[in-house]
Short mmCIF file of C-alpha atoms in Angstrom, two decimals:
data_model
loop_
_atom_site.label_atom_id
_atom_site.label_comp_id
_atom_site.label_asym_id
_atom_site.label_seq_id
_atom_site.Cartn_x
_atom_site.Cartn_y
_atom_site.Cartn_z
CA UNK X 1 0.00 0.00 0.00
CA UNK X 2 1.19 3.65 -0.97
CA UNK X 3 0.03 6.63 0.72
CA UNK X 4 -1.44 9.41 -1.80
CA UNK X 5 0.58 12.41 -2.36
CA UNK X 6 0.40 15.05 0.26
CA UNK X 7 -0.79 18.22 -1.59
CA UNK X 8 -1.17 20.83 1.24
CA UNK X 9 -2.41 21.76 4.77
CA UNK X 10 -5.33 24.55 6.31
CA UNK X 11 -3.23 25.25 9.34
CA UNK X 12 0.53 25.31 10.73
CA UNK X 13 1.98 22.14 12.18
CA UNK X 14 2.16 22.08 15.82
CA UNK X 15 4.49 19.81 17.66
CA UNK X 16 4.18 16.16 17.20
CA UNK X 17 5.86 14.94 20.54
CA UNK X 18 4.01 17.71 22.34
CA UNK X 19 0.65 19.65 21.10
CA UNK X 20 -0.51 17.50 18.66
CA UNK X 21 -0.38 14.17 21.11
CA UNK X 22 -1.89 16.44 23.87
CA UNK X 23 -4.69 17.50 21.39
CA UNK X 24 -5.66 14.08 20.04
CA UNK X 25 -5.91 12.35 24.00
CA UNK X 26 -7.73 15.65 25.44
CA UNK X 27 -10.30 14.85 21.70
CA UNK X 28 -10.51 11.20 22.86
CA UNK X 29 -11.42 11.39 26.34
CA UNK X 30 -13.76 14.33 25.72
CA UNK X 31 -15.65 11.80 23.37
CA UNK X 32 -14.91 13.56 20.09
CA UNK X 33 -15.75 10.67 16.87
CA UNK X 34 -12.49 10.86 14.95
CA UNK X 35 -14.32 8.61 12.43
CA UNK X 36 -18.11 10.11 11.18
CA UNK X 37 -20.00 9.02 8.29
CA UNK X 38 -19.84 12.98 7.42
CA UNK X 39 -15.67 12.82 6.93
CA UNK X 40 -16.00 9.25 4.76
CA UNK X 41 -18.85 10.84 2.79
CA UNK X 42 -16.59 13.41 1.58
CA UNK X 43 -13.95 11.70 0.82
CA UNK X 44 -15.91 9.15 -1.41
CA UNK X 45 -17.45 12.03 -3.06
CA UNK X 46 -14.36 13.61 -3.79
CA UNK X 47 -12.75 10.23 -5.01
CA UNK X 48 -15.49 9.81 -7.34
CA UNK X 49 -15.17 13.19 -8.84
CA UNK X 50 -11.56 12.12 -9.61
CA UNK X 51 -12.59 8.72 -10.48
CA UNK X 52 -15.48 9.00 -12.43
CA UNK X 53 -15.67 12.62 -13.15
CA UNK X 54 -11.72 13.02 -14.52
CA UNK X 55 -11.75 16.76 -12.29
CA UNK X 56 -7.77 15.44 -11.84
CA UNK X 57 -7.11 18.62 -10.52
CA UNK X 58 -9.11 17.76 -7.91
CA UNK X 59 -7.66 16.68 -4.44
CA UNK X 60 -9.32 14.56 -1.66
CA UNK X 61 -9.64 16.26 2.11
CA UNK X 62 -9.25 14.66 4.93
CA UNK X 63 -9.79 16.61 8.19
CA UNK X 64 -7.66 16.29 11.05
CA UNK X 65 -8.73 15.96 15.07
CA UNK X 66 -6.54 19.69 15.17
CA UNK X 67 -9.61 21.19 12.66
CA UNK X 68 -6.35 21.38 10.09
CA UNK X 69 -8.01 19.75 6.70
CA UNK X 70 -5.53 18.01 4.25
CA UNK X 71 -5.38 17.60 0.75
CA UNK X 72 -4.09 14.17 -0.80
CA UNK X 73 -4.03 13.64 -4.75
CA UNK X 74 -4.46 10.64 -6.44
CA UNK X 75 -1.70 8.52 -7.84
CA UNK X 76 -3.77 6.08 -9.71
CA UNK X 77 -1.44 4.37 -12.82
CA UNK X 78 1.99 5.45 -11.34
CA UNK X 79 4.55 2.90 -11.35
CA UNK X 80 6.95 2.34 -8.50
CA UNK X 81 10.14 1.30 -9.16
CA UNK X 82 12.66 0.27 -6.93
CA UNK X 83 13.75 -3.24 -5.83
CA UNK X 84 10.36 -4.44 -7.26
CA UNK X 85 8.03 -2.62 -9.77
CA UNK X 86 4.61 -1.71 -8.60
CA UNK X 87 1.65 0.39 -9.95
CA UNK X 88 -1.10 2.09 -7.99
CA UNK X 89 -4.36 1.06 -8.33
CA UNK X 90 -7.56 2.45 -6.89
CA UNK X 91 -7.64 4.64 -3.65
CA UNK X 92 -8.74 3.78 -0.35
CA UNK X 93 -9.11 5.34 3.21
CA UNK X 94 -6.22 4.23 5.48
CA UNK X 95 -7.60 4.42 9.50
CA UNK X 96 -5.74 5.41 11.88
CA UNK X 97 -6.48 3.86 15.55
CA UNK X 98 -6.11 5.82 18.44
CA UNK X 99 -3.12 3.58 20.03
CA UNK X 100 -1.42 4.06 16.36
CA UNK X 101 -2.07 8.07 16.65
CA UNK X 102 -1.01 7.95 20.60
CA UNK X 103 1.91 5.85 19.48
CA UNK X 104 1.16 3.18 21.67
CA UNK X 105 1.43 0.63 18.86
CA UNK X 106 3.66 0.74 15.45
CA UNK X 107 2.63 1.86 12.54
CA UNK X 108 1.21 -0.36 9.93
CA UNK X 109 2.68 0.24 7.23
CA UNK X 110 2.95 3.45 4.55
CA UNK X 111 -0.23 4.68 5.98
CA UNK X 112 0.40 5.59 9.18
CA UNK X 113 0.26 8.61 10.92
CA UNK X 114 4.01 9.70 10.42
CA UNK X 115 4.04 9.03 6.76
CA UNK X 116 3.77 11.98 5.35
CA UNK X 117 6.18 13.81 8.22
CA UNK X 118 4.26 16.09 10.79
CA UNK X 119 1.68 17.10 8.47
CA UNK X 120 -0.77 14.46 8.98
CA UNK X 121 -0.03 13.40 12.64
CA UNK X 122 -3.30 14.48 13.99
CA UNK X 123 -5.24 12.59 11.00
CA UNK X 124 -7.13 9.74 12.22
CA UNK X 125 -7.60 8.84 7.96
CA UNK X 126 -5.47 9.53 5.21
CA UNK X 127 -5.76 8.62 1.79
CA UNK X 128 -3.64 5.23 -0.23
CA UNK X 129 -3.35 3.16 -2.81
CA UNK X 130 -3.54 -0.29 -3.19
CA UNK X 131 -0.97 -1.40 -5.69
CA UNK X 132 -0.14 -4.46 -8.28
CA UNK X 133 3.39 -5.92 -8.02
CA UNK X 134 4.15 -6.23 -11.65
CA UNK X 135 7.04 -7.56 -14.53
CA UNK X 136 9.34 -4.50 -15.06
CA UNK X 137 9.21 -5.80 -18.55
CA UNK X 138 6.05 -6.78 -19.89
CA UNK X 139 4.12 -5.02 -17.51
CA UNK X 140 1.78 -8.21 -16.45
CA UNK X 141 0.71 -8.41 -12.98
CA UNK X 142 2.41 -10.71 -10.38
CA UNK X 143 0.44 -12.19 -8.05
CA UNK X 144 1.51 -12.94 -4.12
CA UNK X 145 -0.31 -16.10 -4.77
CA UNK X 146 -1.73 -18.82 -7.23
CA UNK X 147 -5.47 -17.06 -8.49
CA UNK X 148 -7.49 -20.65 -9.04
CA UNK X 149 -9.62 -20.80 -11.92
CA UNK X 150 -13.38 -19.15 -11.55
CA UNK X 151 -15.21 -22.39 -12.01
CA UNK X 152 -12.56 -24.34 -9.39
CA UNK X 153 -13.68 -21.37 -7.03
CA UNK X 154 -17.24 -21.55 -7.20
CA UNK X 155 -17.29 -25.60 -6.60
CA UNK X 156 -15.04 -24.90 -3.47
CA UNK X 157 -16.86 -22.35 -2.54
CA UNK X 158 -20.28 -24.13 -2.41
CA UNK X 159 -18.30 -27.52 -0.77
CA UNK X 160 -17.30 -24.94 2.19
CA UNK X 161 -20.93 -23.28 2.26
CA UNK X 162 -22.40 -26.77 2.85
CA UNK X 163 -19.75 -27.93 5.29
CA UNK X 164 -20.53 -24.48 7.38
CA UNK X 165 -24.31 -25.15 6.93
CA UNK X 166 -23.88 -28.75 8.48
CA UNK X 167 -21.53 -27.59 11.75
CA UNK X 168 -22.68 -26.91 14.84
CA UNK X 169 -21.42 -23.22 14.48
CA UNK X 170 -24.43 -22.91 12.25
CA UNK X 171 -26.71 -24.11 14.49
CA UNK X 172 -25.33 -22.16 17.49
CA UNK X 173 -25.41 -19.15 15.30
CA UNK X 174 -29.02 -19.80 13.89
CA UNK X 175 -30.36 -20.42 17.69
CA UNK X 176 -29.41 -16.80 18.66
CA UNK X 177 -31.19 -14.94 15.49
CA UNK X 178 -33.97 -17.30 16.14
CA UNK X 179 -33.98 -16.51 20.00
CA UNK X 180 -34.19 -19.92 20.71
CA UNK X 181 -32.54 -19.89 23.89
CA UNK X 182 -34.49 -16.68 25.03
CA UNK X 183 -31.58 -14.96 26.62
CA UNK X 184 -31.21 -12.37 24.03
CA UNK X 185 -33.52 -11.22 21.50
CA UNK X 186 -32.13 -9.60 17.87
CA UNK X 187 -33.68 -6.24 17.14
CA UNK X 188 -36.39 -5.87 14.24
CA UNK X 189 -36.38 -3.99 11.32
CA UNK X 190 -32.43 -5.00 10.34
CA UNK X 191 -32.32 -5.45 6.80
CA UNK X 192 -28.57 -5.48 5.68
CA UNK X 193 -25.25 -7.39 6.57
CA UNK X 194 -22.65 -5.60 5.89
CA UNK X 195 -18.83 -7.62 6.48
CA UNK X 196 -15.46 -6.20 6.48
CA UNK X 197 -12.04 -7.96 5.56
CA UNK X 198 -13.21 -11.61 5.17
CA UNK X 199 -10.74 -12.11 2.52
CA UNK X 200 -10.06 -13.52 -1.22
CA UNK X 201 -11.82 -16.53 -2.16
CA UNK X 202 -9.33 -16.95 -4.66
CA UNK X 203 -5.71 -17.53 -2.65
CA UNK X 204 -5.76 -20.70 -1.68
CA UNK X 205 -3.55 -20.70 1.77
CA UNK X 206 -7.36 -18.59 3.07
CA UNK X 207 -9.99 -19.95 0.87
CA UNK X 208 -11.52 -22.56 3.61
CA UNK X 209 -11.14 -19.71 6.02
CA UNK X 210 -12.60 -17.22 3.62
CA UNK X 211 -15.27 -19.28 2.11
CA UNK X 212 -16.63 -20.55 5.33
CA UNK X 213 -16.88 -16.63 6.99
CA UNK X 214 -18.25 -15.31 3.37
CA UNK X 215 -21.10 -18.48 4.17
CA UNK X 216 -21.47 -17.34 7.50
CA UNK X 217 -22.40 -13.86 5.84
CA UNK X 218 -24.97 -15.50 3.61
CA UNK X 219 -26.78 -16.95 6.75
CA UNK X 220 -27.00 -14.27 8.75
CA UNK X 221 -29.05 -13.08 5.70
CA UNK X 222 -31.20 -16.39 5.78
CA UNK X 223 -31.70 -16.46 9.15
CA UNK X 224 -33.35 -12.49 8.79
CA UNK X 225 -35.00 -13.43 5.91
CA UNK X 226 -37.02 -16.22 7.49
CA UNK X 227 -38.43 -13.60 10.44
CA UNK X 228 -40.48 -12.59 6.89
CA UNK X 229 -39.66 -8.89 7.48
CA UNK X 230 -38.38 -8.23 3.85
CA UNK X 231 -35.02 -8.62 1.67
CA UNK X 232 -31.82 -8.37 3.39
CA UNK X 233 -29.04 -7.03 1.17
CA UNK X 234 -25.62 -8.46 1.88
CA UNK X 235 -22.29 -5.94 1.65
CA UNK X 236 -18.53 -6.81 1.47
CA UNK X 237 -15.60 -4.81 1.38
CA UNK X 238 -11.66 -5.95 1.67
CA UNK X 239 -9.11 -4.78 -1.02
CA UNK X 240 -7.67 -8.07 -1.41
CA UNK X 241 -11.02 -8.88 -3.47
CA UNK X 242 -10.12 -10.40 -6.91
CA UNK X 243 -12.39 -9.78 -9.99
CA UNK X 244 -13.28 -13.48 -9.61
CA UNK X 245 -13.95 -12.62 -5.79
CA UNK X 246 -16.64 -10.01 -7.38
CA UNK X 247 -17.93 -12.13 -9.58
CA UNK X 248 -18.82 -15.55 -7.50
CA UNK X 249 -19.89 -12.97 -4.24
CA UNK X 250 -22.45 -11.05 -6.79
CA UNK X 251 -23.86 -14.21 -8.26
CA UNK X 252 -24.12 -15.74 -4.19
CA UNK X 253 -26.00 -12.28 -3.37
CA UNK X 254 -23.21 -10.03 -2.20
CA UNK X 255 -22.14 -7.13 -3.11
CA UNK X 256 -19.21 -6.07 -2.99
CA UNK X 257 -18.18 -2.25 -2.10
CA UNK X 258 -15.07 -0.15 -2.69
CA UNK X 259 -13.53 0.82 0.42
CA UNK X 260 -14.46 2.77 2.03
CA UNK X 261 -18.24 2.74 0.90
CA UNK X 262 -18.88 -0.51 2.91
CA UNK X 263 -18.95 2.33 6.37
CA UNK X 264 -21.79 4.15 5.10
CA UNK X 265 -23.73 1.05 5.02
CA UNK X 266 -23.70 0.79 9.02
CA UNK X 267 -26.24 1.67 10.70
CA UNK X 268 -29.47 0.68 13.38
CA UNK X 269 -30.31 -1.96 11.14
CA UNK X 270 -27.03 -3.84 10.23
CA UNK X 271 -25.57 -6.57 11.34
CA UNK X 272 -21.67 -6.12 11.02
CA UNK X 273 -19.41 -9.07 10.28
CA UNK X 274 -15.90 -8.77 10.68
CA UNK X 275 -13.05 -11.67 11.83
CA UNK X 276 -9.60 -10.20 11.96
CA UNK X 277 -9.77 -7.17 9.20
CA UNK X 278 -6.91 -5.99 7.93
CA UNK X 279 -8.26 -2.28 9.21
CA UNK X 280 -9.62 -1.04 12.32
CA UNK X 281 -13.18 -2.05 11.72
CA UNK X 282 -14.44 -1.88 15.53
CA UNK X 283 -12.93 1.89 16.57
CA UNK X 284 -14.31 3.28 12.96
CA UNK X 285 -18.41 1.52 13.91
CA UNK X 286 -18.09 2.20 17.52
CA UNK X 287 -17.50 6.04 15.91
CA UNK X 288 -20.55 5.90 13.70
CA UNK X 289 -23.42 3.72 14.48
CA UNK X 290 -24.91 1.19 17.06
CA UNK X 291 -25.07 -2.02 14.65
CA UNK X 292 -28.18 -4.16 15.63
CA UNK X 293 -25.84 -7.03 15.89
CA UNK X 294 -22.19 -7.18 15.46
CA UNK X 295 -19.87 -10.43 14.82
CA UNK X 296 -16.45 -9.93 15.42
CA UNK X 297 -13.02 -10.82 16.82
CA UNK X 298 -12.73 -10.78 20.84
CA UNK X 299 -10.20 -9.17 22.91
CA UNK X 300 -9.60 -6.56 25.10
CA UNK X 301 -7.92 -3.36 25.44
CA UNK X 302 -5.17 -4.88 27.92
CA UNK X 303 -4.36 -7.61 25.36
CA UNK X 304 -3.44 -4.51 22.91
CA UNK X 305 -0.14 -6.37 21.39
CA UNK X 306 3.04 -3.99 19.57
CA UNK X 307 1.07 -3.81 16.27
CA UNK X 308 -2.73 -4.63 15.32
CA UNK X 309 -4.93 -3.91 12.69
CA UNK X 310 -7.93 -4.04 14.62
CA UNK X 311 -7.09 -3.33 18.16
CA UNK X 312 -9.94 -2.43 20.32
CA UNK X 313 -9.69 0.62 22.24
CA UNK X 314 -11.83 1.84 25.90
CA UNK X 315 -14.49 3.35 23.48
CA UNK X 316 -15.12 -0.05 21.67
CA UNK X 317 -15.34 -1.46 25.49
CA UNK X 318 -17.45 0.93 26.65
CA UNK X 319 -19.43 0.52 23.73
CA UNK X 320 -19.99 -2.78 24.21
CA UNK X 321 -20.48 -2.83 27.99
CA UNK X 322 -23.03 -0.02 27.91
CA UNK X 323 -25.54 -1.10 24.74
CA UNK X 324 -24.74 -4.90 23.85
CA UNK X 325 -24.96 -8.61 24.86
CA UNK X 326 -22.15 -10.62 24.31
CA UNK X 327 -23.28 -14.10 23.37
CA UNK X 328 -21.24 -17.45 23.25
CA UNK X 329 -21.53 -19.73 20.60
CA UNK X 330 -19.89 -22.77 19.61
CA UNK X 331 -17.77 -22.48 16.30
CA UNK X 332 -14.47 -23.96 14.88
CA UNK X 333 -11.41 -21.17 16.17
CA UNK X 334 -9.60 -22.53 13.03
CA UNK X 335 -12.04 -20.68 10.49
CA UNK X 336 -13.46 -18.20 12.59
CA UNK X 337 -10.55 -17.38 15.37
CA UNK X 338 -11.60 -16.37 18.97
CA UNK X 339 -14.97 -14.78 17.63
CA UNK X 340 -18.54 -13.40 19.74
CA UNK X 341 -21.74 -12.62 19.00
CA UNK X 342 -22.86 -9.02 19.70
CA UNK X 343 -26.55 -8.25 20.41
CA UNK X 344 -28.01 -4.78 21.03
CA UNK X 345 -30.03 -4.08 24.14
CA UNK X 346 -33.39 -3.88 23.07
#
């Protein structure tokens, strides 16, 4: 991943090591959402005036927990040369959580707070690129990893949907939305599952792991279905997705979203789905929206390890302690790691 070029910033640059830390911790503990629906709206719409639009002289703002907005431009199509050759691709939001910006955890990766110097320290987002490795000759893409054929896919795909259908994860998970146990009772009126970072069906070292959390998705949408309440829609986003990803998901009834439009999908009414994301999934929704149910990774803030994607953080905690039910359920850790149910207090 390559961070977007910085372009300029609204205010002067306090100190990092001083102001700026004392600034975003003073923000946190007041309450202050470094992630709103508000910020990602404007970034998508100025990525898709870029994008779709061609206004290339157009730059994408990301506001910063100082009130200092900064601009990013694209780099879509620019090769990278160095050791290897790589060329951008589309842009995505890069999150920033508050142990990263506190420096309480490294940074992952180009991303990070201190990437572009000083400038975007008190940024909880900034704006990347995923990138292609490719041949410095021909040009042709290199994949990390073998991409199966579509057809090979799909029949895995469906072998791992059944063998999820027929555990006793799928019952245990089937039992709660049906309330069968009467100790916790899903909200009405959700109508969309929306999952974050479940993966590529198409590398093969993930694809059981992948496939079987992707089926999980599709249940959750069965089992809301059957309360005869209307459609559910189904949303996915990751940047690992493959076009053969987007293909086999759309024809299975998901849809897949660009990051970061999969966000503005959370809401009252979603369930959120997310095992070990790649981003931090569970500071961004406990910013923007009290999911009706949530299924995610567990941990808690003391287990915070030198460098996480995901880490929680006290506001996920208190989040979860104030307005949700955590429910056990019994699952295989291999596919689904050390993973909890989250129902809202009705």
């Amino acid at each position: 991943m390559f961070p977007a070029t910085f372009v300029s910033r609204s205010k002067m640059v306090d100190d990092i090591d001083g102001d700026c830390y004392t600034k975003i911790e003073k923000a946190y503990n007041a309450g202050m959402p470094f992630f709103t629906k508000a910020a990602i709206r404007e970034a998508v719409r100025a990525i898709d005036s870029i994008v779709l639009d061609g206004r290339s002289d157009e730059t994408v703002p990301i506001t910063g927990i100082d009130g200092a907005t900064v601009s990013f431009r694209l780099r879509m199509g620019e090769i990278i040369s160095g050791s290897s050759t790589f060329i951008l691709k589309q842009p995505l939001l890069c999150y920033h959580p508050i142990e990263m910006m506190m420096g309480l955890i490294e940074p992952c990766g180009a991303c990070s707070p201190s990437a572009h110097d000083h400038e975007c320290a008190c940024l909880p987002m900034a704006v990347c690129h995923e990138a292609d490795k490719i041949d410095r000759s021909t040009k042709e893409i290199i994949h990390y990893f073998p991409i199966s054929p579509k057809l090979k896919i799909q029949v895995e795909f469906l072998a791992y949907h059944d063998k999820w259908r027929a555990s006793e994860g799928f019952d245990g998970l089937k039992s709660i939305f049906e309330g069968q146990d009467g100790a916790v009772k899903v909200p009405h009126g959700v109508n969309k599952v929306v999952a974050f970072g479940l993966g590529s069906l198409a590398w093969w070292g993930q694809r059981e792991n992948s496939a079987s959390q992707h089926a999980l998705v599709l249940s959750v949408r069965d089992f809301l279905q059957a309360r005869g309440l209307g459609k559910v829609a189904c949303y996915a986003q990751d940047p690992d997705y493959q076009a053969v990803d987007k293909e086999i998901l759309n024809l299975s009834g998901i849809t897949v979203l660009d990051d970061p439009r999969a966000f503005l999908e959370v809401d009252e009414t979603s369930v959120v789905v997310s095992i070990h994301p790649g981003l931090p999934v569970r500071q961004v929704v406990a910013d923007i929206a009290r999911p009706a149910v949530m299924i995610w990774h567990r941990d808690t803030y003391k287990q915070l390890g030198p460098q996480k994607a995901d880490p929680t953080s006290p506001r996920v905690e208190q989040m979860l302690e104030k307005h949700y039910v955590e429910v056990e359920w019994d699952f295989d850790h291999k596919l689904f790691g050390d993973t909890a149910v989250y129902v809202r207090k009705i």
